[in-house]
PDB file of C-alpha atoms in Angstrom:
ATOM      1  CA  UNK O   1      14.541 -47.811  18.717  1.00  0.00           C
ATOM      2  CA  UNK O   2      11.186 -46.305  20.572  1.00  0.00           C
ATOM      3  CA  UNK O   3       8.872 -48.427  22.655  1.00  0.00           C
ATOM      4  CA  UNK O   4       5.219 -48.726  22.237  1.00  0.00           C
ATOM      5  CA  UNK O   5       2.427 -48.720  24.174  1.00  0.00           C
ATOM      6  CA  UNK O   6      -0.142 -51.985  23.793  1.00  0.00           C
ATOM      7  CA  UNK O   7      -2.902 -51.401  22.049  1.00  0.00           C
ATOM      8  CA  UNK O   8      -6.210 -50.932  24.293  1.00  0.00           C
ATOM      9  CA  UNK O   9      -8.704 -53.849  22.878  1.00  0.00           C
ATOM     10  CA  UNK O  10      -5.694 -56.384  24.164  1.00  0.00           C
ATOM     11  CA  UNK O  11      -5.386 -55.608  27.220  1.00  0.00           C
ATOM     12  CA  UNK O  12      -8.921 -56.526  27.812  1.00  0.00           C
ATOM     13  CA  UNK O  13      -8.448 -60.013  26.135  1.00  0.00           C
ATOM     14  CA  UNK O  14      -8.368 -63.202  28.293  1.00  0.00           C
ATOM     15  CA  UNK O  15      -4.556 -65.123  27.847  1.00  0.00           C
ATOM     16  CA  UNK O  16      -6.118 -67.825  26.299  1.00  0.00           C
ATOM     17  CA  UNK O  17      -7.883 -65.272  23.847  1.00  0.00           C
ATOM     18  CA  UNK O  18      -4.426 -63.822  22.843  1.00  0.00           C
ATOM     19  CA  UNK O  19      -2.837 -66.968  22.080  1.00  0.00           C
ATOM     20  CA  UNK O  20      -5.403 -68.251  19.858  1.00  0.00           C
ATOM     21  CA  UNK O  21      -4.931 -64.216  17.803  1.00  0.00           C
ATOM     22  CA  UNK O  22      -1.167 -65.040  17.437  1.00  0.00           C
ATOM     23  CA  UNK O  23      -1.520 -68.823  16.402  1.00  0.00           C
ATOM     24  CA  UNK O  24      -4.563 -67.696  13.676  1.00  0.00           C
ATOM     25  CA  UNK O  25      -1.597 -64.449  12.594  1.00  0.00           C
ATOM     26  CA  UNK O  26       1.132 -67.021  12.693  1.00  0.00           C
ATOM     27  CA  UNK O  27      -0.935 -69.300  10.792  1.00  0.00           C
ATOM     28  CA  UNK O  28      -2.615 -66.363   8.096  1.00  0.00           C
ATOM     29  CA  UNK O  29       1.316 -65.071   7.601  1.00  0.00           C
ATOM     30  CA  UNK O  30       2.681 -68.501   7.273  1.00  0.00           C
ATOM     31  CA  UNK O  31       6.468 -68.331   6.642  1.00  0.00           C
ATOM     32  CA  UNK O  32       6.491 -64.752   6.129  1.00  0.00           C
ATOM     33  CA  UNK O  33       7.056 -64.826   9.770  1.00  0.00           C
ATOM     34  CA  UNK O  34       9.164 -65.995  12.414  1.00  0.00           C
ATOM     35  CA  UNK O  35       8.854 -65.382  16.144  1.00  0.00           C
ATOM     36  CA  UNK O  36      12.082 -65.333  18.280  1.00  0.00           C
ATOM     37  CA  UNK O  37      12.231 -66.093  21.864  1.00  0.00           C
ATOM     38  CA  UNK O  38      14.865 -65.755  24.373  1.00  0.00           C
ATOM     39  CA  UNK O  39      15.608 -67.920  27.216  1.00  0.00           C
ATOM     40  CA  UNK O  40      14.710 -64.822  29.730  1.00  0.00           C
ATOM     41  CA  UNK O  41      11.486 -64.082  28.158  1.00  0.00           C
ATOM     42  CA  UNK O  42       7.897 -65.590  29.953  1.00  0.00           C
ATOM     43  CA  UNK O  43       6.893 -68.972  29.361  1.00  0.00           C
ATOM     44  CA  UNK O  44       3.705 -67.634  27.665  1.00  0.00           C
ATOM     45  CA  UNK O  45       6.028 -66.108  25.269  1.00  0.00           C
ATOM     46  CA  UNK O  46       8.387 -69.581  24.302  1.00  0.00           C
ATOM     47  CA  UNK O  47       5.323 -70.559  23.792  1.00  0.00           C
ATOM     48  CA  UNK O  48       4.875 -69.013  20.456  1.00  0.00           C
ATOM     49  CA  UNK O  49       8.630 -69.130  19.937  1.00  0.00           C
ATOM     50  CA  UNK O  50       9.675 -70.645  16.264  1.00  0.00           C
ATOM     51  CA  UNK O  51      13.201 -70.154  17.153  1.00  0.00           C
ATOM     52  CA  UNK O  52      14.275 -70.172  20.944  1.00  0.00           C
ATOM     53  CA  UNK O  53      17.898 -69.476  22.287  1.00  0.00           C
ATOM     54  CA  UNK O  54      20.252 -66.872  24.091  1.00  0.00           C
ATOM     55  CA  UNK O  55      21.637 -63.706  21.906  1.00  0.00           C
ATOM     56  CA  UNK O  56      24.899 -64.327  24.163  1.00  0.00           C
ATOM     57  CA  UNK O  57      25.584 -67.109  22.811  1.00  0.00           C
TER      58      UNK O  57
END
């Protein structure tokens, strides 16, 4: 698995900005998505976690 750089146009985008681009993708995709979050992962991740939890366990 490779690793990719972040776009440009987001790193110039408030926090605030960000979060309201993945709630409106989150909403748009619906349950064609699901975000997992891990319990080592930033806070302003979990945020946007549908599922949260540790793969170790």
């Amino acid at each position: 698995m490779g690793t990719r750089t972040v776009p440009a146009p987001y790193l110039d985008l408030a926090d605030d900005a960000l979060a309201d681009r993945i709630r409106a993708a989150k909403e748009a995709l619906g349950s064609r998505v699901v975000v997992l979050g891990h319990h080592y992962q930033r806070d302003d991740v979990i945020e946007h976690a549908d599922v949260t939890g540790d793969s170790y366990k």
